[in-house]
Coordinates of C-alpha atoms and ligand atoms in Angstrom, one line a residue:
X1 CA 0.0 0.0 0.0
X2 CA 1.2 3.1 -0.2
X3 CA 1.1 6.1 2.3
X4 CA -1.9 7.4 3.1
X5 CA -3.7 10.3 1.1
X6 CA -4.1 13.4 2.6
X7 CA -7.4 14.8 2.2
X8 CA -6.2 17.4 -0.5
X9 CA -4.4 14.3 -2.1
X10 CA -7.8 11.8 -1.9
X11 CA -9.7 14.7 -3.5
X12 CA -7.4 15.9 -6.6
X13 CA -7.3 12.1 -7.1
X14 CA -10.7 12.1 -7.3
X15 CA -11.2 15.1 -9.3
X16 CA -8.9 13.9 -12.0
X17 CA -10.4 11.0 -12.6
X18 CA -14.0 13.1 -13.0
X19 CA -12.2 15.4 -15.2
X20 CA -11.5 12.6 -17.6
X21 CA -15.5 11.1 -17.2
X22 CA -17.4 14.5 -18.0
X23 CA -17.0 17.1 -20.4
X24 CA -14.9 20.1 -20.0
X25 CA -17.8 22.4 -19.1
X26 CA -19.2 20.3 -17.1
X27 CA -16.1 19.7 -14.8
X28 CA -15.7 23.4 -14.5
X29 CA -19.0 24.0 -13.5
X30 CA -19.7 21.5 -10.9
X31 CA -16.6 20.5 -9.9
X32 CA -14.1 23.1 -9.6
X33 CA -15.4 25.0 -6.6
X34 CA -15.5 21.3 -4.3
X35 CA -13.0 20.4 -1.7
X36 CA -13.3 17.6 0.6
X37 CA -13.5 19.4 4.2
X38 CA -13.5 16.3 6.1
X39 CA -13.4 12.3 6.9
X40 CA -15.0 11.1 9.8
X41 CA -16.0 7.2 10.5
X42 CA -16.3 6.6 6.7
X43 CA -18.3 9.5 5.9
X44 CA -16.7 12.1 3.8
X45 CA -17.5 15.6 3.6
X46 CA -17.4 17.9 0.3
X47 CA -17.7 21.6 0.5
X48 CA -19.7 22.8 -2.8
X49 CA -20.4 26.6 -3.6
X50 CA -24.0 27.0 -3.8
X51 CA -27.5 25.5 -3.0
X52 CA -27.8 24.6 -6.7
X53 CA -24.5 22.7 -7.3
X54 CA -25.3 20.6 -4.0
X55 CA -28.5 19.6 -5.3
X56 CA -27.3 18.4 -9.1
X57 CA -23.8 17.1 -7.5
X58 CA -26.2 14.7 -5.1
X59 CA -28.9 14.2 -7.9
X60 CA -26.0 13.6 -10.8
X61 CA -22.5 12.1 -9.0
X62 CA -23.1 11.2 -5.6
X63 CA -22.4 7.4 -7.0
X64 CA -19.8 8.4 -9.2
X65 CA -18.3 10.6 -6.7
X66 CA -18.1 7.4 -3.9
X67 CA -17.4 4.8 -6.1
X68 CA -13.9 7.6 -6.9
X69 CA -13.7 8.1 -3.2
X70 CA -13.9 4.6 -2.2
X71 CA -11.2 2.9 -4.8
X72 CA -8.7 5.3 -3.2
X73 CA -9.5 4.9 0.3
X74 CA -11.6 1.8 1.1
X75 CA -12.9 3.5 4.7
X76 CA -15.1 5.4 2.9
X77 CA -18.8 4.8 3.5
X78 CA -20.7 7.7 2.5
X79 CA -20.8 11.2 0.9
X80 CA -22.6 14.8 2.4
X81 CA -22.5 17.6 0.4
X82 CA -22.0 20.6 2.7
X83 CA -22.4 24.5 1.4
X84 CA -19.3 26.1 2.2
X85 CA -16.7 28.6 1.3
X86 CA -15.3 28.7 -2.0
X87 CA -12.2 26.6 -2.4
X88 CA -10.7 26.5 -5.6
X89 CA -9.1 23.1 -6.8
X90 CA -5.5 24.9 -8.3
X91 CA -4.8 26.8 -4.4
X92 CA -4.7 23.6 -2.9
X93 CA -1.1 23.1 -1.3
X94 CA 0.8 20.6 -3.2
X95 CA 3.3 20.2 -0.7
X96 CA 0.6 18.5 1.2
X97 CA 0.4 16.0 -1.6
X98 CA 1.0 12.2 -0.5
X99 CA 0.8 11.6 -3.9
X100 CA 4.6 9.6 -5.1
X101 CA 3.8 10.5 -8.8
X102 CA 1.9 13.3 -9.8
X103 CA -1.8 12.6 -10.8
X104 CA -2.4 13.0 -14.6
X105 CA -4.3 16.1 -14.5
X106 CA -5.5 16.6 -17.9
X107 CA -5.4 20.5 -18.4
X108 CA -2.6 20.4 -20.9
X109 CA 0.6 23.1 -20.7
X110 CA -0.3 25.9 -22.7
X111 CA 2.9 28.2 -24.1
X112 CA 3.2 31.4 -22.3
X113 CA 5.0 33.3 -25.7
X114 CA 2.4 32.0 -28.1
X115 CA -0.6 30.8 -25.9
X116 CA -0.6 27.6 -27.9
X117 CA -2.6 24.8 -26.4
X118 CA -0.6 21.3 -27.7
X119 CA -3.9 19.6 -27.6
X120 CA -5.0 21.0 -30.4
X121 CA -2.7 19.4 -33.3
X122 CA -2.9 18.3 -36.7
X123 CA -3.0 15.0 -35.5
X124 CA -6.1 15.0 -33.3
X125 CA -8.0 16.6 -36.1
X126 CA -10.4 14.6 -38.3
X127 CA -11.0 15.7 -41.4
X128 CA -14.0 14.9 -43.9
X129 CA -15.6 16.8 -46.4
X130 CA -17.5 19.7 -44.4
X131 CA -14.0 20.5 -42.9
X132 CA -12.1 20.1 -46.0
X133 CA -11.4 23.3 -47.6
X134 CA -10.3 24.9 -43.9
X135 CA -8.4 22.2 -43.6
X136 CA -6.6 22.0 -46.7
X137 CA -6.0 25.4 -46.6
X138 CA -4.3 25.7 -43.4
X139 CA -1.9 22.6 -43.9
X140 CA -1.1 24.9 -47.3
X141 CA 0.0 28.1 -44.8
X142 CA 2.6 26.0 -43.0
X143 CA 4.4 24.9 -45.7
X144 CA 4.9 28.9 -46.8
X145 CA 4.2 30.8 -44.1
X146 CA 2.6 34.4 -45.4
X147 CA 2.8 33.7 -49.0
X148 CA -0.2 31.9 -50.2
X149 CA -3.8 32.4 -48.5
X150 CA -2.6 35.8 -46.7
X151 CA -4.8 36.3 -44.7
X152 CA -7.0 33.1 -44.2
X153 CA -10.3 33.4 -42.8
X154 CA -11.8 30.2 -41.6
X155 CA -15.7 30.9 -40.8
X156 CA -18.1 28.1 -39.5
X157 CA -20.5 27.2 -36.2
X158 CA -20.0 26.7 -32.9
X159 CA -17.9 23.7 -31.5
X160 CA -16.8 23.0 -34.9
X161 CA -13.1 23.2 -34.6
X162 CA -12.1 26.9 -35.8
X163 CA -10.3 27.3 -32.4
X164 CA -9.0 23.8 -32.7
X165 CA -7.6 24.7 -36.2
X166 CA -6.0 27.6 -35.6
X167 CA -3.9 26.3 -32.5
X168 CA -3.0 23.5 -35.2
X169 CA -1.7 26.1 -37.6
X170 CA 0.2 27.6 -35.1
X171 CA 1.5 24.3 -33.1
X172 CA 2.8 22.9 -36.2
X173 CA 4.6 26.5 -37.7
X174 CA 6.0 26.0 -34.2
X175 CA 7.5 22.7 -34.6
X176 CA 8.8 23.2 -38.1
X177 CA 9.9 26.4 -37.6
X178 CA 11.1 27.2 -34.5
X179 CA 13.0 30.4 -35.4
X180 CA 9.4 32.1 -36.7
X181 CA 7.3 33.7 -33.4
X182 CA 4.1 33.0 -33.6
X183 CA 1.1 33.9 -31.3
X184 CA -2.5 32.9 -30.8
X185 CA -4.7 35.6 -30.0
X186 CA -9.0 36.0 -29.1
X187 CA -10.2 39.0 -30.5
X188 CA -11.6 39.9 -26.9
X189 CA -8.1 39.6 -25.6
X190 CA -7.0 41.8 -28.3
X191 CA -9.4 44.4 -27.2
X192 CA -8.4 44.2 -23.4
X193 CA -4.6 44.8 -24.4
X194 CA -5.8 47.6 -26.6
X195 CA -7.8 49.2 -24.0
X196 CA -4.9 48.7 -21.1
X197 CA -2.2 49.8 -23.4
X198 CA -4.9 53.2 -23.9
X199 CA -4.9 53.7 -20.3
X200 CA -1.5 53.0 -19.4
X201 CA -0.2 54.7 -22.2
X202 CA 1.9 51.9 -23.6
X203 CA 0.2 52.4 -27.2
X204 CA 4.1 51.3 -28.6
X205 CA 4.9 48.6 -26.9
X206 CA 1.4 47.2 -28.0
X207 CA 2.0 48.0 -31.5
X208 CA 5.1 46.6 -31.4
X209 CA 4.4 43.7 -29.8
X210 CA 1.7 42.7 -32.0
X211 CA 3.6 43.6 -35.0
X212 CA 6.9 41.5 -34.0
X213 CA 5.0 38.2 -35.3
X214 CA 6.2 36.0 -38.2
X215 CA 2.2 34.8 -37.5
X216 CA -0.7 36.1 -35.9
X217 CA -4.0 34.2 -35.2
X218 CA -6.8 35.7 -34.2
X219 CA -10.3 33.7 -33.1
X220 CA -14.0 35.0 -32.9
X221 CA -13.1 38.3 -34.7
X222 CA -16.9 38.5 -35.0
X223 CA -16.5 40.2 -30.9
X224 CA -15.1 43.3 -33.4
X225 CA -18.7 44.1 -34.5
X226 CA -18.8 47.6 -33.4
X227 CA -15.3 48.1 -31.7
X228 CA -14.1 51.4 -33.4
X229 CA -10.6 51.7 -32.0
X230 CA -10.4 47.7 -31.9
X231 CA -11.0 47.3 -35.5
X232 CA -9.0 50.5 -36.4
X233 CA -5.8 49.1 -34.3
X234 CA -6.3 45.2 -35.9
X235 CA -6.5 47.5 -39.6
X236 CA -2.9 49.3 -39.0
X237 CA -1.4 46.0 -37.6
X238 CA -2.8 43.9 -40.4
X239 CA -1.2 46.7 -42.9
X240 CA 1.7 46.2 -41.2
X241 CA 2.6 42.7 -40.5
X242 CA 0.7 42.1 -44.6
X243 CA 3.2 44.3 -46.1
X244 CA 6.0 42.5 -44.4
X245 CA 5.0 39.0 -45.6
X246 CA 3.6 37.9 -42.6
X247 CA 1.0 35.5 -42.0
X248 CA -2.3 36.4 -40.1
X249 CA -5.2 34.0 -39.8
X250 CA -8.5 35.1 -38.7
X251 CA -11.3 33.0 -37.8
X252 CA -15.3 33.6 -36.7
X253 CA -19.0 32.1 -36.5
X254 CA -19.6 34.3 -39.9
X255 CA -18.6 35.0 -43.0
X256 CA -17.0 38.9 -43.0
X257 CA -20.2 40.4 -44.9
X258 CA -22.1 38.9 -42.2
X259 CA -20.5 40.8 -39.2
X260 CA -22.3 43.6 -38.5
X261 CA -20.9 46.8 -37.4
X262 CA -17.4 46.1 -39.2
X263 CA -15.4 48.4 -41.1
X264 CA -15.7 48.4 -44.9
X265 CA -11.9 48.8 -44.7
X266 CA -11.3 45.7 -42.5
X267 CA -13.9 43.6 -44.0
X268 CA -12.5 44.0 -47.2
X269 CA -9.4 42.9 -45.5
X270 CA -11.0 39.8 -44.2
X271 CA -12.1 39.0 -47.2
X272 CA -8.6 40.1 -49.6
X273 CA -7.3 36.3 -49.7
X274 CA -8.2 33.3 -48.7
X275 CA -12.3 32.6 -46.9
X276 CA -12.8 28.6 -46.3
X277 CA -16.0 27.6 -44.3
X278 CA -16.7 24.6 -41.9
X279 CA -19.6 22.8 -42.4
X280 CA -21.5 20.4 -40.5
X281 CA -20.1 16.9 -40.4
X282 CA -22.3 14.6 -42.0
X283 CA -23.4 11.6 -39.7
X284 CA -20.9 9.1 -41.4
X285 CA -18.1 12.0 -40.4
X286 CA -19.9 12.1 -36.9
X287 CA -19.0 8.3 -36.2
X288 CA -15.6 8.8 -37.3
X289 CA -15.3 10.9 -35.3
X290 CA -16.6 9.2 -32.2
X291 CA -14.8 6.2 -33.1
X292 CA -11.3 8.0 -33.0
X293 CA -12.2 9.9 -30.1
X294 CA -13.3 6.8 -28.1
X295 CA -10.2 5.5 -29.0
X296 CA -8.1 8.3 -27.5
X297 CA -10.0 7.3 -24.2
X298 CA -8.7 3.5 -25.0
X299 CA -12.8 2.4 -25.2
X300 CA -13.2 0.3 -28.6
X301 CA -16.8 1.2 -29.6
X302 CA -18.9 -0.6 -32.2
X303 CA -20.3 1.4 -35.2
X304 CA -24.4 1.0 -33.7
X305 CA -23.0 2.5 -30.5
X306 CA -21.2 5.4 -32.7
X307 CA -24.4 5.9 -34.8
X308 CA -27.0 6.4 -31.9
X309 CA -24.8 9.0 -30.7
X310 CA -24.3 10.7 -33.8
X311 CA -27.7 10.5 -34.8
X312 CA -28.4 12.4 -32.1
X313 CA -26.2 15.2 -31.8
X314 CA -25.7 16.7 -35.5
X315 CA -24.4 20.4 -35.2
X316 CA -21.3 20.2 -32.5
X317 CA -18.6 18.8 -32.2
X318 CA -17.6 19.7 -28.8
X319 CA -21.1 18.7 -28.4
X320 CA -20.5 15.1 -30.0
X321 CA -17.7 15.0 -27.1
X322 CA -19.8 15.6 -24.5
X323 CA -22.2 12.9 -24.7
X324 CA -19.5 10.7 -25.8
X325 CA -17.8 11.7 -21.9
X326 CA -21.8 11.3 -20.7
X327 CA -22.3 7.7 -22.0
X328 CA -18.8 6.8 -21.4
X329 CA -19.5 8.3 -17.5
X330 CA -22.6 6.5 -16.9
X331 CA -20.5 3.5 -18.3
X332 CA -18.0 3.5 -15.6
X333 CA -17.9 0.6 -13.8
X334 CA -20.6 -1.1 -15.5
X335 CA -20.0 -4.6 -16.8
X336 CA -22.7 -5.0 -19.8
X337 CA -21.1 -3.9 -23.4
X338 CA -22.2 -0.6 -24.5
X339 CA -25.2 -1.4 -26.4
X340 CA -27.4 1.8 -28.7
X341 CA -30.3 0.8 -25.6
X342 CA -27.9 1.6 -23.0
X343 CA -26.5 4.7 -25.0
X344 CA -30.2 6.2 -25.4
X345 CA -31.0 5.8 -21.7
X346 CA -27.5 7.7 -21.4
X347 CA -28.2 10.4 -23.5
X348 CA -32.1 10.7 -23.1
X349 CA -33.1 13.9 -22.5
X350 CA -31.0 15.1 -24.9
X351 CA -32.7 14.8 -28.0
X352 CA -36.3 15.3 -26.1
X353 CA -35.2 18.5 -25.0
X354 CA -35.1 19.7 -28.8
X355 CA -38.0 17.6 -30.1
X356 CA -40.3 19.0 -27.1
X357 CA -39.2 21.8 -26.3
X358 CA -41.2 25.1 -27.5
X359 CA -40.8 28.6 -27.3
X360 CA -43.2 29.5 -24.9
X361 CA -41.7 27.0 -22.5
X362 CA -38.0 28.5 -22.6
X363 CA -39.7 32.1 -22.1
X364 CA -41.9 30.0 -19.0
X365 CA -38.4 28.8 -17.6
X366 CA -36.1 31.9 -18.0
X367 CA -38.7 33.8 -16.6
X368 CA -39.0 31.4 -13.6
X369 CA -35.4 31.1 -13.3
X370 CA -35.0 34.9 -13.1
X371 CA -37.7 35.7 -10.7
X372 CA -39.8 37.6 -13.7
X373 CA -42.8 38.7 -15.3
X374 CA -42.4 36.7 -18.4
X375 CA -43.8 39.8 -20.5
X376 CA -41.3 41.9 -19.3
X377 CA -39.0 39.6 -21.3
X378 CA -40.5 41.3 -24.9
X379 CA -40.8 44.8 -23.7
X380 CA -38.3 47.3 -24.8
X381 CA -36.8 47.6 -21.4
X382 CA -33.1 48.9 -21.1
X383 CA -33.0 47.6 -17.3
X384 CA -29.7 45.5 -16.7
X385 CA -31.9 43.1 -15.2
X386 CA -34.2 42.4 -17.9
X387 CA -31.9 42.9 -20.9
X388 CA -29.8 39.7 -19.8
X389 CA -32.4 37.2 -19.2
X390 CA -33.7 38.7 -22.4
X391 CA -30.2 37.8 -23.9
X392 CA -30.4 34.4 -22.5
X393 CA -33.7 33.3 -23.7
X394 CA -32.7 34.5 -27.2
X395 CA -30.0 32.8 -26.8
X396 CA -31.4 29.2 -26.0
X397 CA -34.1 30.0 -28.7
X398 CA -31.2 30.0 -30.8
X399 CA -29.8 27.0 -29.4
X400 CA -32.5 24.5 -28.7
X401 CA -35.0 25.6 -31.7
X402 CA -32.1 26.1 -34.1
X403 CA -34.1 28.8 -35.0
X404 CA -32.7 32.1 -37.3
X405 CA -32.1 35.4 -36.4
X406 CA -34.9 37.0 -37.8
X407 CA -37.2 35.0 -36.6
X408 CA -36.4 35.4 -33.6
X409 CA -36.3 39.0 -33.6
X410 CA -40.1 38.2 -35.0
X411 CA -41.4 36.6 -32.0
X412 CA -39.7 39.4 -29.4
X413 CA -41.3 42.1 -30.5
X414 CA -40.2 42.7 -34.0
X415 CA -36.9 43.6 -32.9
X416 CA -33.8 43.5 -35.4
X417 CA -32.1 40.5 -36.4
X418 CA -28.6 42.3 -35.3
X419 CA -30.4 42.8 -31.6
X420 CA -30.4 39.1 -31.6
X421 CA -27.3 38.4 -33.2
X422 CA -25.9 40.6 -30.5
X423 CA -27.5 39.0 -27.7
X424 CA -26.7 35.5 -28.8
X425 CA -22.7 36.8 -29.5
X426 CA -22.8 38.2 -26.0
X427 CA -24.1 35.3 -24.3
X428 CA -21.4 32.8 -25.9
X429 CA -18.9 35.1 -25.3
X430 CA -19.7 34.9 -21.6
X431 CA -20.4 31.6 -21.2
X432 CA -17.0 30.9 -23.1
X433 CA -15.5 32.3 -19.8
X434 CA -16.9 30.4 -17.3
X435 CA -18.5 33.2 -15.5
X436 CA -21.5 32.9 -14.2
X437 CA -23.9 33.4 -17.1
X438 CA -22.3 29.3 -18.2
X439 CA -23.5 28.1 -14.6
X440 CA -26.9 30.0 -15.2
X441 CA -27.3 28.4 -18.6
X442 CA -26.9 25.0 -17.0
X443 CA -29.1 25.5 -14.6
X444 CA -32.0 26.7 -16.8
X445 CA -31.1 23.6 -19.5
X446 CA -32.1 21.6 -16.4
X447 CA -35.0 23.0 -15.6
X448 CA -36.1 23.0 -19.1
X449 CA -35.0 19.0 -19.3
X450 CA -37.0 18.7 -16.1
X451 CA -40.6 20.7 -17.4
X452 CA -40.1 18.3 -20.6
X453 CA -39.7 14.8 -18.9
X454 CA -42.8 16.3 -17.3
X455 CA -44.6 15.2 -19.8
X456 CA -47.5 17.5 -20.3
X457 CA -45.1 19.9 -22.7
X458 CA -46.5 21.7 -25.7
Ligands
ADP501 P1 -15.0 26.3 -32.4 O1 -13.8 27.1 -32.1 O2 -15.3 26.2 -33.8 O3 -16.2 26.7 -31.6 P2 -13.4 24.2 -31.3 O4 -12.2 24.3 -32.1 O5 -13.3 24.8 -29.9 O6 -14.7 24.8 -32.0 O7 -13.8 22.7 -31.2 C1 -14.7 22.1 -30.2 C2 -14.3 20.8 -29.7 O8 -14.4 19.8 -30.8 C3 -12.8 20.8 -29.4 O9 -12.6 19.9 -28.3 C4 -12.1 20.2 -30.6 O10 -10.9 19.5 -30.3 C5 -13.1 19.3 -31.2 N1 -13.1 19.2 -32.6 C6 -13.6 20.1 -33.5 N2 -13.3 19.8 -34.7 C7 -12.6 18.6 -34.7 C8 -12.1 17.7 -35.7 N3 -12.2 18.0 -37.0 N4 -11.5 16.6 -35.2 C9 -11.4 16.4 -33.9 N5 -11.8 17.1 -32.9 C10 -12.5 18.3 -33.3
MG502 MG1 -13.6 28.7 -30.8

């Protein structure tokens, strides 16, 4: 045996095996903010940060959470979730650690100079025909960096591996090139160094720095849409780094004449060399992909099992990885084969919540959830408290209806279809930083889930 964990020791163990059994989003959000407070005759203690996480935690993990607990430390008899202070996994003390080797903890080292994430490489990418084009393209940049496709704009949907791509681009200039700086770059991040730099006065060492790389990639430029100075800036250091036979690579959920509020000048930009699209992977692409990525996780499964979750889950990748990490969670331990039956009762719910769903129920639920009078939610109110649930229930109109911008504008009121592309930009944006509009989202998909398995929907 080896020497005992200490509690900080039991619980990272614990947590990094959850990390590897539930999506990325999912970990953050109900898993981040636990610590294990205490272990007394068998029962073990975990801290969690609010009413609502200690009710989903109890309802969702409580066996997945004991059945971690207990393989480490066979005293274990039970599980209480307490509501307590926050307690961040990464400020745990290490030197506390009983640990003799460190615990694979997934979250992979990302490059300080160039913000590169390693995970995201040519390698791991699969490519079929809706990705094609993008992905031709940017193999085509490496080889001459600058000189053909300058810039290249890769447009396409959410979760469909724009972000993924670019990090490749870079990753791989990286590995053949050394000598070449290159640097990855969100367009929000761009803004927030532009808007320091405005305060501080450093306006040269920004220009500077941003016009010192051999290649620049910047994601979501579609956060631009009416940034004056941002898009002015990004216009003057595109000139620059162009006319020097750089390579810049821009990427967004739209083409360029789609972005509102842009600059002729930059969107002519955007649109002066090279503009490849992502589609949406067709379902035999969507097995192939779940068959590799099931692989990665060393679990061999058959093509049935690959095509009841593809059938499923159609527009999103990071989506397709999700309920692969759900079925493959609720899998744990079990000793049946993964059969399609066992995958539907994994995933149900899912699919329901789309077929069942309706508008008038999302308005019902955000208006619920945010304590309001569910008209207030179309009225041209201004009031920071109405204009985000507003936001929200656009955005899971969007979302769970698939339903298009000016439609949606339609049924609030008649309001513009850039009002909702706004709203919808704005609430990805936030939810893409783990604030807590992605917790509130969450929440809200589980109350819908729960008003549909109701039954008495529609
Ligand atoms: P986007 O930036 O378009 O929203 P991401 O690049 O973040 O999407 O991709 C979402 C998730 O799906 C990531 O985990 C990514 O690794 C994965 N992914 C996307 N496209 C592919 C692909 N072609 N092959 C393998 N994984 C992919
Ligand atoms: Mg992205």
């Amino acid at each position: 045996m080896n020497a005992p964990l200490t509690k900080e020791g039991l619980w990272r163990a614990v947590l990094a095996e959850t990390e590897l059994a539930v999506s990325r989003a999912n970990f953050l959000t109900w898993f981040r903010k636990t610590a294990l407070v205490s272990m007394h005759n068998g029962m073990a203690t975990v801290s969690v940060p609010n009413e609502f996480s200690k009710e989903w935690l109890e309802a969702k993990y409580r066996r997945m959470l004991l059945k971690l607990l207990r393989s480490y430390s066979e005293e274990v008899r039970d599980i209480a979730f307490v509501i307590g202070k926050e307690e961040r996994l990464h400020t745990a003390p290490r030197t506390q650690d009983a640990f003799t080797t460190p615990l694979p903890l997934k979250t992979p080292q990302i490059s300080r100079d160039t913000n590169l994430n390693p995970r995201y490489n040519f390698t791991s990418f699969i490519v079929g025909s809706f990705n094609e084009l993008a992905h031709a393209a940017s193999t085509a940049i490496i080889k001459q960096v600058g000189t053909v496709y300058n810039p290249l704009f890769i447009w396409g949907g959410v979760g469909l591996g724009k972000t993924h791509l670019l990090h490749a681009i870079g990753n791989s200039v990286v590995e053949q090139q050394p000598e070449l700086k290159v640097r990855y770059i969100t367009s929000e991040k761009f803004t927030a160094d532009l808007v320091s730099a405005l305060r501080t006065r450093t306006m040269d060492s920004f220009k500077e720095r941003f016009r010192s790389h051999d290649v620049l990639l910047i994601d979501d430029v579609q956060f631009l849409a009416g940034k004056e100075k941002s898009q002015e800036e990004l216009f003057h250091t595109f000139n620059d780094l162009y006319a020097n036979g750089k390579q810049i690579v821009f990427s967004s959920d739209r083409p360029p004449k789609l972005i509102p509020e842009l600059e002729e000048r930059l969107r002519s930009r955007f649109e002066g060399g090279m503009i490849a699209d992502i589609q949406i992977p067709d379902l035999e692409t969507r097995m192939a992909i779940l068959t590799a990525k099931s692989k990665e996780r060393g679990v061999e499964l058959s093509s049935e099992s690959c095509r009841a979750i593809a059938e499923l889950i159609e527009h999103n990748i990071r989506e397709l990885e999700g309920a692969l990490n759900r079925v493959l969670a609720e899998h744990k331990g079990g000793s049946q084969s993964l059969s399609p039956a066992h995958i539907k009762k994994a995933l149900s719910g899912v699919k329901e919540l789309q077929r069942k769903t309706s508008f008038k129920e999302i308005i019902a639920v955000v208006a619920r959830y945010y304590d309001l009078d569910e008209t207030v939610l179309f009225e041209k109110s201004r009031r920071q408290e109405v204009v985000k649930p507003r936001q929200i229930a656009m955005y899971l109109v969007r979302e769970i209806l698939r339903a298009s911008f000016p439609s949606i504008g339609l049924r609030f009121n008649g309001r513009d279809h850039t009002t909702v592309m706004h709203a919808c930009s704005r609430i990805a944006k936030e939810c893409s930083s783990s604030g807590p509009v992605a917790d509130e989202l969450i929440a809200i998909r589980a109350m819908l889930q729960n008003s549909v398995q109701g039954g008495d929907s529609q």
